[in-house]
């Protein structure tokens, strides 16, 4: 513990963000990095609790008190090593994680937790700067295995779970082939998260490290089409399905087939491709410029749509949420250290969205085959069920409707059906504690098995399943034969 009285002397101060009028004109990251002295002061607030509840909140089990102390003492290189011991991609979680560790921080009892996410990002950024030539910790130095096992592993999907699994398995000495059906690696890190939250150069830097560690990357390969499930089973000793949860929840209401009604990911992927330098054909282009945009869904994906629409020059942006407006403060039924179910306003929502809660979309009205209005009604939540309130109908101008209501599971057509893996009641791939599916030698990680979740959970899941694969591959031949 660096400063026993730090939490008494220093108040919580979060990172600054660029002014709204500036940041909505470009696609660069909106956070202004804190200075080293500011971060040291914030790290000094960590109490190094005897029972660190921040560990409970972090799915990765990050050694948070340890690297807080190291940052306070100015030992950033050592902090890098401690952070990388549990987290493959802190440069990602330091940008896009909602920081459940902070919610569990003991200082959050008085609503002033340590700025753990800021400290994490600072450590990660220091590591990247050092790797770029400045003196310091070689965070991106490849860590190839000293000995190869000769076992081949296919990792299907290059989102955070797939990347983490691939890197861990390569470092364990296995020959890993990472498949990605898109033209670039990264999954939704690449094409789902807007650049104003996370610029994509950090993915490319990590990918170069993984290649140097022995990971073979095959982008633009649709496994299940270009490579069949039978071929995977024949050519690889083990397979990890890190397919994500890519089946979006639809909205089966009148007018759903009108032009201008799209899934959120259709919209976000296009803009990320534009920023990457790709041309989007005019006949399929989805742009908010000059339009009245309605985003249906109040989560992170919906918020990303809001920020993107604002930057594209939308005439107006409205965000609708089916559930009631959250409380402003914790309720007695939601005590610390649980995740606080309170109203949050994202940076994108601050930029110009009209938000409304307890609203259910009844349908879309159109002219000449294109959406022009959204029809809805207000609802009330009773006994866990949503009930419409008579006489509360409303109508909104809508030239572009974006459906951001979450995802219902992995895509089943193709690889999942070819392999014949069992699914759970929610339609996710069923696994045991090691990540093993019902098919011997086939494992699943991330959203494909746990359902839609956070990036930090995906990384943790990738690491856990990689350990399960490694243990399975290292069994004696007779044990493996008995297992299938």
Coordinates of C-alpha atoms in Angstrom, one line a residue, residues 54 58-59 63 75 142 154 167 230 258 367-368 411 453:
X54 CA -12.1 -5.5 -6.8
X58 CA -13.0 -8.3 -12.3
X59 CA -13.6 -11.5 -14.3
X63 CA -4.0 -8.0 -9.5
X75 CA 7.4 1.5 -11.2
X142 CA 6.8 -11.8 -28.5
X154 CA -8.0 -24.2 -34.8
X167 CA -2.4 -16.3 -27.8
X230 CA -15.4 -32.3 -40.8
X258 CA -39.2 -1.0 -44.9
X367 CA -43.9 6.2 -47.8
X368 CA -42.7 4.7 -51.2
X411 CA -25.2 -18.3 -35.7
X453 CA -21.5 -10.3 -22.4

